[in-house]
CSV table of C-alpha atoms in Angstrom, one decimal:
chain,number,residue,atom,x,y,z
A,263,UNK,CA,-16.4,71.4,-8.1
A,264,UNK,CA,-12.5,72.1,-7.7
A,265,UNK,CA,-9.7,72.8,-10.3
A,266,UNK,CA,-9.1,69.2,-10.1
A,267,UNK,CA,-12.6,67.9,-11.4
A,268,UNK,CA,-13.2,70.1,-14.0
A,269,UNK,CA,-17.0,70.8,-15.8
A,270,UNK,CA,-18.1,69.0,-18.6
A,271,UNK,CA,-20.0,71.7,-20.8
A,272,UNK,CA,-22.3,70.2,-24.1
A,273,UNK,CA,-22.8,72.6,-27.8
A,274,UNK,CA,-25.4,71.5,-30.2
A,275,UNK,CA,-23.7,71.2,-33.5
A,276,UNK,CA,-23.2,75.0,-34.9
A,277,UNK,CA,-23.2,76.5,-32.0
A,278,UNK,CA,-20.4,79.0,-31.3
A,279,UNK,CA,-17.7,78.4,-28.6
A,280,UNK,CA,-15.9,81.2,-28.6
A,281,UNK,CA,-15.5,84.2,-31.1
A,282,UNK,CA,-11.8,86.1,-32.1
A,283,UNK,CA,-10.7,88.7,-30.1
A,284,UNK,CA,-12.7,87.3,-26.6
A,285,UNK,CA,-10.5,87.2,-23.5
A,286,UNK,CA,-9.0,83.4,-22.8
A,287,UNK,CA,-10.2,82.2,-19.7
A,288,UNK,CA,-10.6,78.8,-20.4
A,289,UNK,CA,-9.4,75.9,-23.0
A,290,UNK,CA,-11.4,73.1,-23.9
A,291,UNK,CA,-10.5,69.1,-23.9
A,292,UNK,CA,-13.1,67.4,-26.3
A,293,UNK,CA,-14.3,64.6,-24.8
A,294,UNK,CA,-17.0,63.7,-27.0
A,295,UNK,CA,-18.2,65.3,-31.1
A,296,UNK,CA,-16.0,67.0,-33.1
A,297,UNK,CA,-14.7,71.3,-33.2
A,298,UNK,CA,-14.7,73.3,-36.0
A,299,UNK,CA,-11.8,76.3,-35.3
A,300,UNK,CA,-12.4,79.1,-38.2
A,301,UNK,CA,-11.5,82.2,-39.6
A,302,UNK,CA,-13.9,85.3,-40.9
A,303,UNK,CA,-12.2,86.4,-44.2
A,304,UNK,CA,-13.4,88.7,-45.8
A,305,UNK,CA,-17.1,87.7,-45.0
A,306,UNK,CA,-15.8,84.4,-46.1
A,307,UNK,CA,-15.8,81.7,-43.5
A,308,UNK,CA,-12.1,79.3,-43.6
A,309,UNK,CA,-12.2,76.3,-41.4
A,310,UNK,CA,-8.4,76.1,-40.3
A,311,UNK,CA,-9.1,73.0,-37.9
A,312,UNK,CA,-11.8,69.7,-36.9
A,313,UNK,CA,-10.6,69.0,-34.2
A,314,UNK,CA,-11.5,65.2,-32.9
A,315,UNK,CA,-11.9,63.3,-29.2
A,316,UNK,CA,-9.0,63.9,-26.9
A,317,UNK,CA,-7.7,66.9,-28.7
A,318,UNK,CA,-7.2,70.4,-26.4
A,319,UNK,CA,-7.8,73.7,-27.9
A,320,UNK,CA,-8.4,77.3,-27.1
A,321,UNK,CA,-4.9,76.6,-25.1
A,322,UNK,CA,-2.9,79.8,-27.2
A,323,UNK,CA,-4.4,82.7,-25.6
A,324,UNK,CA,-3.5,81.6,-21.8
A,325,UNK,CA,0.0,81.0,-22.6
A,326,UNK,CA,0.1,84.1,-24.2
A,327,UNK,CA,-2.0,85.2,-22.3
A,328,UNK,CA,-3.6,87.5,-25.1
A,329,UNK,CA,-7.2,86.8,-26.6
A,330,UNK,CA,-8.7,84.8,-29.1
A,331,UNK,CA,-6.9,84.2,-32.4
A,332,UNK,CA,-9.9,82.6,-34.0
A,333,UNK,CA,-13.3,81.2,-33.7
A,334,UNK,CA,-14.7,78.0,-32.2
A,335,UNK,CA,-18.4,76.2,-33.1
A,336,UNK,CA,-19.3,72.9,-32.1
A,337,UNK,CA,-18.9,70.7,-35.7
A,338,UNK,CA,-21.6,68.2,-34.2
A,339,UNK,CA,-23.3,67.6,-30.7
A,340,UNK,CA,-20.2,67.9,-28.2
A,341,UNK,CA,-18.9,67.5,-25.2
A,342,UNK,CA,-16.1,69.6,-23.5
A,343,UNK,CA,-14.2,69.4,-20.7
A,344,UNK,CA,-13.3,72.8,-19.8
A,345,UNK,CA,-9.9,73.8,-18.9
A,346,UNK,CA,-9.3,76.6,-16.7
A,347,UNK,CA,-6.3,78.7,-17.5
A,348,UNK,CA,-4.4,77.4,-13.9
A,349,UNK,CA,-4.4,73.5,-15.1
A,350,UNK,CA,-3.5,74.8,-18.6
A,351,UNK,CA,-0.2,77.0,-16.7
A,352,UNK,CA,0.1,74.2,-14.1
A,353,UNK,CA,1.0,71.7,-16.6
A,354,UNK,CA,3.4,74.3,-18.4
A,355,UNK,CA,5.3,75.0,-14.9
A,356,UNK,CA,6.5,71.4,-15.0
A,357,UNK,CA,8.0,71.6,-17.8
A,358,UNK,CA,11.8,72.9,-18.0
A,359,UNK,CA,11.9,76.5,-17.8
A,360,UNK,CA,13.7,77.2,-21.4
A,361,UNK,CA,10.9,75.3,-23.1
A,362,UNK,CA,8.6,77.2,-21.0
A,363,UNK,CA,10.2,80.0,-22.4
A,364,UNK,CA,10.4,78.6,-25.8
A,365,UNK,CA,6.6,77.5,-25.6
A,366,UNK,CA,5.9,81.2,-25.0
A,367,UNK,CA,7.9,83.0,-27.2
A,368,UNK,CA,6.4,80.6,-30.3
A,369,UNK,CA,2.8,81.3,-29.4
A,370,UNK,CA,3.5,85.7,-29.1
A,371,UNK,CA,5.1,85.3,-32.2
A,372,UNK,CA,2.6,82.9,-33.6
A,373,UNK,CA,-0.2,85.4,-33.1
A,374,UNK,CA,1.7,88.5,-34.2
A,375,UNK,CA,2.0,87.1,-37.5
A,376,UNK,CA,-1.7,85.8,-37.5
A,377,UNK,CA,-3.0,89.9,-36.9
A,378,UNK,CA,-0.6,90.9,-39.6
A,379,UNK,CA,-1.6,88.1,-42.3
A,380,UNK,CA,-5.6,88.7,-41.4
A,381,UNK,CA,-4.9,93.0,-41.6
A,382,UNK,CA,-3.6,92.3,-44.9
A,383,UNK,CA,-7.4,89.9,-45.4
A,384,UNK,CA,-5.4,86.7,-46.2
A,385,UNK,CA,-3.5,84.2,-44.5
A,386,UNK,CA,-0.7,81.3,-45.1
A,387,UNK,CA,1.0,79.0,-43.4
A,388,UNK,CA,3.6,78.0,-45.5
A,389,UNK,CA,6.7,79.4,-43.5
A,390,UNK,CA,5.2,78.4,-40.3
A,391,UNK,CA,4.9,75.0,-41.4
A,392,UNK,CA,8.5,75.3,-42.5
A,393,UNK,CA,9.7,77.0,-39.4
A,394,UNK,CA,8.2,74.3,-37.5
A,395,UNK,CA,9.8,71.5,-39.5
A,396,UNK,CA,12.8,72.6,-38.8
A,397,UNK,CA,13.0,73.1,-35.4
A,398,UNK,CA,11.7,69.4,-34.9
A,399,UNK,CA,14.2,68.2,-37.6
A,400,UNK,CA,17.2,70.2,-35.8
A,401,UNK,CA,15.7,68.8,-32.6
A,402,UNK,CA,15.6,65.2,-34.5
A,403,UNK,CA,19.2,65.0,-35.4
A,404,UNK,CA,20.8,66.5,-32.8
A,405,UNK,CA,19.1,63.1,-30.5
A,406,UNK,CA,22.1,61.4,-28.6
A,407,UNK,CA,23.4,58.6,-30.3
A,408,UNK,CA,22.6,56.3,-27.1
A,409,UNK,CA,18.5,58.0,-27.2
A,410,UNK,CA,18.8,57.8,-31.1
A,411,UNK,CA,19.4,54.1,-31.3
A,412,UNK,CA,16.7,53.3,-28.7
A,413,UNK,CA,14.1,55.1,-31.3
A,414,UNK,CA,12.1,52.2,-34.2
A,415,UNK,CA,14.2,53.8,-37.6
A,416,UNK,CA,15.6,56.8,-36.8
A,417,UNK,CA,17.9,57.1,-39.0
A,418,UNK,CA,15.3,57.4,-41.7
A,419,UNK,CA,14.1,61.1,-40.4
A,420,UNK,CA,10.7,62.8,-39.0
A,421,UNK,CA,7.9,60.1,-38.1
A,422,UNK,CA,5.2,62.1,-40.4
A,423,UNK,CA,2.5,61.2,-38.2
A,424,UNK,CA,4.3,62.9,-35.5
A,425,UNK,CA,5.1,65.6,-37.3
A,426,UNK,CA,2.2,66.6,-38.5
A,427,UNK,CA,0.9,66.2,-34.9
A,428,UNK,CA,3.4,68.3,-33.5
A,429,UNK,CA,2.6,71.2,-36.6
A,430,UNK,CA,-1.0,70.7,-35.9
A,431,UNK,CA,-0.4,71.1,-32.0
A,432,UNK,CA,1.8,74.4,-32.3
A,433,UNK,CA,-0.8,76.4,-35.1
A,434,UNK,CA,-4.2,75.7,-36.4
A,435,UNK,CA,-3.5,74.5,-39.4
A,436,UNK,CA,-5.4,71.3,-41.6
A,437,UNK,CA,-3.6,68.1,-42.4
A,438,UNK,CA,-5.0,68.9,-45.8
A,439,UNK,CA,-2.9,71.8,-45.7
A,440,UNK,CA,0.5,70.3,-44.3
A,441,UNK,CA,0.1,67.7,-46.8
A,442,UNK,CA,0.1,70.4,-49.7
A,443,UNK,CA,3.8,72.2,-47.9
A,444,UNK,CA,4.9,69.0,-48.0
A,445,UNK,CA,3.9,67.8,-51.4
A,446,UNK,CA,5.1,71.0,-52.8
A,447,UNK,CA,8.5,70.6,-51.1
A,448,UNK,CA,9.1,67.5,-52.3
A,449,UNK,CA,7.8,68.3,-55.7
A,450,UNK,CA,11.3,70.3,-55.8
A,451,UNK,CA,12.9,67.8,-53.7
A,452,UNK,CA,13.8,70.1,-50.9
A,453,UNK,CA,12.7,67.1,-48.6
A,454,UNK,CA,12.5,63.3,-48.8
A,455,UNK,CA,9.8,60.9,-48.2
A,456,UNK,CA,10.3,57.3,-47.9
A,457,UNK,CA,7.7,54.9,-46.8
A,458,UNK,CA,8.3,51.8,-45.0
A,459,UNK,CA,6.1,48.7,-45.4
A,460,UNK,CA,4.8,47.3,-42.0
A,461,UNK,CA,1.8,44.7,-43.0
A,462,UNK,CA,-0.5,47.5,-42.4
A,463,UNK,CA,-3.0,49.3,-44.8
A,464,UNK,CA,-0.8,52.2,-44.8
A,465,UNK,CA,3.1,51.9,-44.8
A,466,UNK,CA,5.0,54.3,-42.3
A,467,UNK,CA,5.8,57.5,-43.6
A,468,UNK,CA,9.4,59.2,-42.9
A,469,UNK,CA,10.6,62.6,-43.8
A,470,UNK,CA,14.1,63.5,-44.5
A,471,UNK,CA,15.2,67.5,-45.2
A,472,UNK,CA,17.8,67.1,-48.0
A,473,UNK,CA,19.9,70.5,-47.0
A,474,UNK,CA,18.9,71.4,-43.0
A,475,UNK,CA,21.4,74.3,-43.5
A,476,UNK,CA,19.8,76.1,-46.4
A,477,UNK,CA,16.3,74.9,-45.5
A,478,UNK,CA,14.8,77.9,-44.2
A,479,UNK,CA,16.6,80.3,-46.6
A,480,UNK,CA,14.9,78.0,-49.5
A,481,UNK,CA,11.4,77.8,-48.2
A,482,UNK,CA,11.6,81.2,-48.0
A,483,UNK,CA,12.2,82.0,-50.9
A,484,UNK,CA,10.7,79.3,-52.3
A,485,UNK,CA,7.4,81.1,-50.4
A,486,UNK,CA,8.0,84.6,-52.7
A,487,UNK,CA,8.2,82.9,-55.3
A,488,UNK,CA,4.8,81.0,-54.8
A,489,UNK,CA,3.2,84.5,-53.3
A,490,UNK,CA,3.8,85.8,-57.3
A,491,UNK,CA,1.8,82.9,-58.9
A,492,UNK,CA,-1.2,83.7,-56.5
A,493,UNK,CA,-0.2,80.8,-54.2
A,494,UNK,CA,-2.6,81.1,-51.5
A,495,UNK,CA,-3.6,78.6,-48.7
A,496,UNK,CA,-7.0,80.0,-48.2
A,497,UNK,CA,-8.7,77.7,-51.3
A,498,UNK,CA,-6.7,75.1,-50.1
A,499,UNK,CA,-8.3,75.0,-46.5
A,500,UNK,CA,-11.9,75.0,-48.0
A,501,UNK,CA,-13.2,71.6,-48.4
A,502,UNK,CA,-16.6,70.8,-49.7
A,503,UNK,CA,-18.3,67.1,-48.9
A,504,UNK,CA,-19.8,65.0,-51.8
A,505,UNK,CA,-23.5,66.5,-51.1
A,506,UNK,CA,-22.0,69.9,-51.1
A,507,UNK,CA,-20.0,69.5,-54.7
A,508,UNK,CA,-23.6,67.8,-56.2
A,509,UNK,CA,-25.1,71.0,-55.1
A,510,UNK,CA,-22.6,73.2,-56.0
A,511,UNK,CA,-23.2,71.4,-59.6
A,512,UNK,CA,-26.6,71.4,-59.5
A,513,UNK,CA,-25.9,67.6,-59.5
A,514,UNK,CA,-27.0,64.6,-57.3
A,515,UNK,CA,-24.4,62.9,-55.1
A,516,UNK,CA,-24.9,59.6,-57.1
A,517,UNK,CA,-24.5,61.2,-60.1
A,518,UNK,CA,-20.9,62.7,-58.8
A,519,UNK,CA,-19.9,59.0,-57.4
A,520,UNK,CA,-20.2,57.4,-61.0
A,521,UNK,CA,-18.2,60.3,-62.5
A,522,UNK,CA,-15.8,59.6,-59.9
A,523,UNK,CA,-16.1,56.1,-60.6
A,524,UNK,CA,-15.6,57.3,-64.2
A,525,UNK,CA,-12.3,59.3,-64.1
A,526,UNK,CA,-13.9,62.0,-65.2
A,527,UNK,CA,-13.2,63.6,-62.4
A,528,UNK,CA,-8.7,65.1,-62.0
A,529,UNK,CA,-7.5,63.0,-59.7
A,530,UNK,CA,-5.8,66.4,-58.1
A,531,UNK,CA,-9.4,67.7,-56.6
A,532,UNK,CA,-9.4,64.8,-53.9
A,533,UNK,CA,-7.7,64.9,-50.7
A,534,UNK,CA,-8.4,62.8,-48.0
A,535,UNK,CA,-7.3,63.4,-44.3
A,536,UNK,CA,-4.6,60.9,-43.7
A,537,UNK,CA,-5.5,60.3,-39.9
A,538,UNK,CA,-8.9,59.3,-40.6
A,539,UNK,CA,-8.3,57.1,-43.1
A,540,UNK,CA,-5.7,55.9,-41.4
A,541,UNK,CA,-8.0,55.0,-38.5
A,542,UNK,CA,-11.1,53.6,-40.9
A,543,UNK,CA,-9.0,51.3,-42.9
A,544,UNK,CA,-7.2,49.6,-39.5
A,545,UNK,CA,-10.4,47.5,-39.0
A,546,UNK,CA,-10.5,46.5,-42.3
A,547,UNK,CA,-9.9,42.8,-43.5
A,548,UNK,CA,-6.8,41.6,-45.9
A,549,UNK,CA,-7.3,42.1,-48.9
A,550,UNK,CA,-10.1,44.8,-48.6
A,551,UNK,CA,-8.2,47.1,-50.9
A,552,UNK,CA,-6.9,44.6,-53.4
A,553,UNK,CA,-10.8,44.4,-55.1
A,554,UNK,CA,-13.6,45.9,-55.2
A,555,UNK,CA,-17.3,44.8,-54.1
A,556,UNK,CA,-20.1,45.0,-56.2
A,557,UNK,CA,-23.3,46.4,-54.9
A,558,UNK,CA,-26.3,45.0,-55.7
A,559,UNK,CA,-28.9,47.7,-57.2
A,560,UNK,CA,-32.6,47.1,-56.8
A,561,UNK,CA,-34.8,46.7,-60.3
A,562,UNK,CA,-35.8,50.0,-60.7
A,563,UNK,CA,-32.1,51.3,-60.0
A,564,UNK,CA,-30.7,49.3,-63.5
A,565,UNK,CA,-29.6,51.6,-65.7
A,566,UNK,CA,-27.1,51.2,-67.7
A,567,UNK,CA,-25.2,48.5,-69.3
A,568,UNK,CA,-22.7,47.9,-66.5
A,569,UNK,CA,-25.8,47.3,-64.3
A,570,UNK,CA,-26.4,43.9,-66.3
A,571,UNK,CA,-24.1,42.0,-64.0
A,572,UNK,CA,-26.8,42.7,-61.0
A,573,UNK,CA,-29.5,40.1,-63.3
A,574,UNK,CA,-30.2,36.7,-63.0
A,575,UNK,CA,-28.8,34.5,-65.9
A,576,UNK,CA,-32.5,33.1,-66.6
A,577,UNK,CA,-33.9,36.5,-66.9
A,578,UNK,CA,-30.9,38.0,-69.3
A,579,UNK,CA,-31.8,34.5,-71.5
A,580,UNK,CA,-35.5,34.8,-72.1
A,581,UNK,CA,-34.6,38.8,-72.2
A,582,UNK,CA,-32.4,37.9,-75.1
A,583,UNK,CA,-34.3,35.4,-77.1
A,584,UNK,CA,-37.2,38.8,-77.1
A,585,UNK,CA,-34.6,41.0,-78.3
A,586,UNK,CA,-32.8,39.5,-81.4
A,587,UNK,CA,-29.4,39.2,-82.8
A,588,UNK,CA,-29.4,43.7,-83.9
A,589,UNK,CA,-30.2,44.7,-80.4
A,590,UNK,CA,-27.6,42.1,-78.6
A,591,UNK,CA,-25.0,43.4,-81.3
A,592,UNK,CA,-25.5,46.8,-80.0
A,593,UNK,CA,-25.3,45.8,-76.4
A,594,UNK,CA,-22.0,43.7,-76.8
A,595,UNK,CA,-20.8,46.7,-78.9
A,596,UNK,CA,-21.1,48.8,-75.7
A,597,UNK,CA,-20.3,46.3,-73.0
A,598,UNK,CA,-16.8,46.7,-71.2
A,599,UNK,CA,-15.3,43.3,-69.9
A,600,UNK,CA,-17.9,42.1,-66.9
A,601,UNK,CA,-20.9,43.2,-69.3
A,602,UNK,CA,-19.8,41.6,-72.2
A,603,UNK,CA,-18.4,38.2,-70.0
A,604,UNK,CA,-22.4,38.3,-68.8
A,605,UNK,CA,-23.8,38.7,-72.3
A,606,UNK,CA,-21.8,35.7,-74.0
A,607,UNK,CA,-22.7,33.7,-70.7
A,608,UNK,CA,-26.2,33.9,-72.1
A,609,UNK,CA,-25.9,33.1,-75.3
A,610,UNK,CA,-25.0,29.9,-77.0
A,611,UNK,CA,-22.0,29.9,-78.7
A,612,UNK,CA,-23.4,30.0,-82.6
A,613,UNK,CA,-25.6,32.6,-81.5
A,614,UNK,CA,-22.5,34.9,-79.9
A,615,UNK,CA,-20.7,34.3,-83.0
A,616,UNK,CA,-23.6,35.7,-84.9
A,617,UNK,CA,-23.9,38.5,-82.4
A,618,UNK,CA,-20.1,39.3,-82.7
A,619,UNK,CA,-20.6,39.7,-86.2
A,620,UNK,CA,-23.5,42.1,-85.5
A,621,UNK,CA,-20.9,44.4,-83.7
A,622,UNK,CA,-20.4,47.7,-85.6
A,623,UNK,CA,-17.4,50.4,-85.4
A,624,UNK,CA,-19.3,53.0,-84.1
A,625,UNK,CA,-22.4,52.8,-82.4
A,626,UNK,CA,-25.1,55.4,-82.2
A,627,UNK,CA,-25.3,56.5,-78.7
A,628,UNK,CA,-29.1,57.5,-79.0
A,629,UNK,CA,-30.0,54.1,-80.5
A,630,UNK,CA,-27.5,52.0,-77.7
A,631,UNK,CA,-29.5,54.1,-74.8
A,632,UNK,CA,-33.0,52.8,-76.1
A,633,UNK,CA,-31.5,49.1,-76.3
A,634,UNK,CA,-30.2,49.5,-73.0
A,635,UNK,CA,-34.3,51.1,-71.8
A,636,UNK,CA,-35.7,48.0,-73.3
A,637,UNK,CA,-33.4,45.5,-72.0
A,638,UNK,CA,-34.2,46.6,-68.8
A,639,UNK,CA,-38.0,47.2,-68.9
A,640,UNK,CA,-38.1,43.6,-69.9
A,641,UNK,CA,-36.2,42.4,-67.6
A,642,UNK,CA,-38.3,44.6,-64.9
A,643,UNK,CA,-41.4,43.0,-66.6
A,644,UNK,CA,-39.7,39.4,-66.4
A,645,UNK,CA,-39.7,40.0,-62.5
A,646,UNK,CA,-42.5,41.8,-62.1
A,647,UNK,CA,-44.7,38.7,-63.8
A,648,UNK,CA,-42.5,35.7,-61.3
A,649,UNK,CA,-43.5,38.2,-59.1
């Protein structure tokens, strides 16, 4: 098969592509599955990249023609197309010969820094980010006027899509991480984020840098300062799923989703990759994310009060005529809004009157949780029996 029909090669999720340090021979073009690209440091393992369909990598070390700056495994079952290095250099030939040049020089210097970061056993990409940003920012504003007015709002900055596609096409970096440089930079407003409305689930995001001159002399320093307070981007690039944080907490998953659910949970320990969400919530309806949808939960799943809206309102009334006026009192003590709107449903209105009056200050938690048991074993046994 010639250069011009290249092999498809397949990796079972786990299995390793290519290791640090190997010779570059070939890149890769995922054509189906997903690539994790990682870092050994010290004996701990940093996933820098997942890399999706249609994305190239292993590109670096043939322009540079050096070796292998990191590691590849196959994140799931996968499908590459395999580059070989004189497509990879054919495609760079026709491009002008100073951003061949350019192209070059960024990817020697780009893995210089890499070996000196990993020699000192810890890595960050916070000036690289920067450094990037502001060559496609410089490149952004210096657009002829006649180009510039031909490109959708220009004058409000960087696309952030793009540019966090161009970052992520220049260094392995996560979106998790530019979002952090980002966020931190316009924390201290050093740059600008507007966001235009469009209809979509997501508004377009633009970026503006507030000083371009003093930029890099800010981040910069901006960088030392951060490298005194322990600022690493190493815990930053280590992301756990749901299953792995239950585990982690000798928890279940379920248990982790209702404390979620909860706010018990900071809101600053979830980050969500904006691409993907980006692409899940496009083929949602309107109004998707103006409500939420209960899920109904089986009988042996009830729980807790909250769970009472999931009954039938002929069960909940012979459940409450069993119960009497003390136990209801406790369970409308208890009840936030839906639960309590369910519980007065039930009840004629002299009898909610006399269960209102029931209600205490402060309700013993022990005694609510054996109301709560009993409420839903006779509801279980309600069924059970129409069973």
């Amino acid at each position: 098969m010639g250069a011009s029909s290249p092999n498809i090669k397949s990796f079972f999720k786990g299995q390793e592509i290519f290791k640090e340090g190997q010779e570059s021979s070939v890149a890769y073009m995922i054509k189906k599955g997903a690539v994790n690209i990682y870092k050994v440091l010290n004996n701990e393992k940093i996933i820098l990249a997942r890399l999706g369909e249609g994305e190239i990598f292993g590109e670096m070390g043939i322009i540079s023609k050096g070796s292998r700056t990191a590691n590849a495994e196959a994140a799931e079952y996968c499908d590459l197309v395999i580059l070989t290095d004189q497509i990879i250099l054919k495609l760079l030939d026709q491009c002008p010969k100073t951003i061949q040049y350019m192209i070059r020089l960024f990817v020697k210097r780009l893995a210089r820094t890499g070996d000196m970061i990993s020699a000192k056993g810890h890595r960050s990409n916070f000036t690289s980010i920067c450094r990037i940003m502001d060559l496609v920012y410089q490149n952004h504003m210096s657009m002829p006027r006649d180009k510039a007015k031909k490109e959708r709002n220009h004058d409000l900055g960087l696309e952030y899509n793009k540019l966090c596609k161009a970052i992520r096409g220049i260094i392995l970096v996560s979106q998790g991480e530019i979002d952090t440089v980002i966020s931190k930079l316009k924390s201290l407003r050093i740059v600008e984020i507007s966001d235009i409305r469009t209809g979509r689930a997501f508004p377009d995001r633009f970026l503006q840098i507030t000083d371009p001159i003093t930029f890099l002399e800010v981040t910069n320093n901006l960088f030392k300062e951060l490298q005194k307070t322990a600022y690493t981007s190493t815990s930053e690039l280590q992301t756990v799923d749901i299953y792995e944080i239950a585990e982690m907490l000798n928890s279940d998953a379920k248990v982790i989703y209702k404390k979620i659910g909860n706010e018990d949970f900071p809101e600053t320990m979830f980050l969500f990759d904006r691409l993907k969400v980006s692409e899940w919530a496009a083929d949602k309806e309107p109004g998707y994310f103006s409500k939420v949808k209960k899920k109904k939960k089986s009988l042996a799943d009830l729980e807790e009060i909250e769970d009472i809206v999931f009954v039938d309102n002929a069960t909940l009334k012979e459940v409450f005529t069993r119960l009497g006026y003390h136990k209801l009192g406790i369970l409308m003590g208890i009840a936030e809004d839906d639960a309590r709107k369910k519980i007065v449903h039930n009840l004629a209105k002299k009898i909610a009157r006399i269960v209102e009056d029931e209600i205490r200050g402060n309700v013993d938690e022990a005694e609510a949780e054996d109301v709560v048991n009993e409420m839903f074993e006779l509801v279980r046994d309600i069924k059970g029996g129409n069973k």
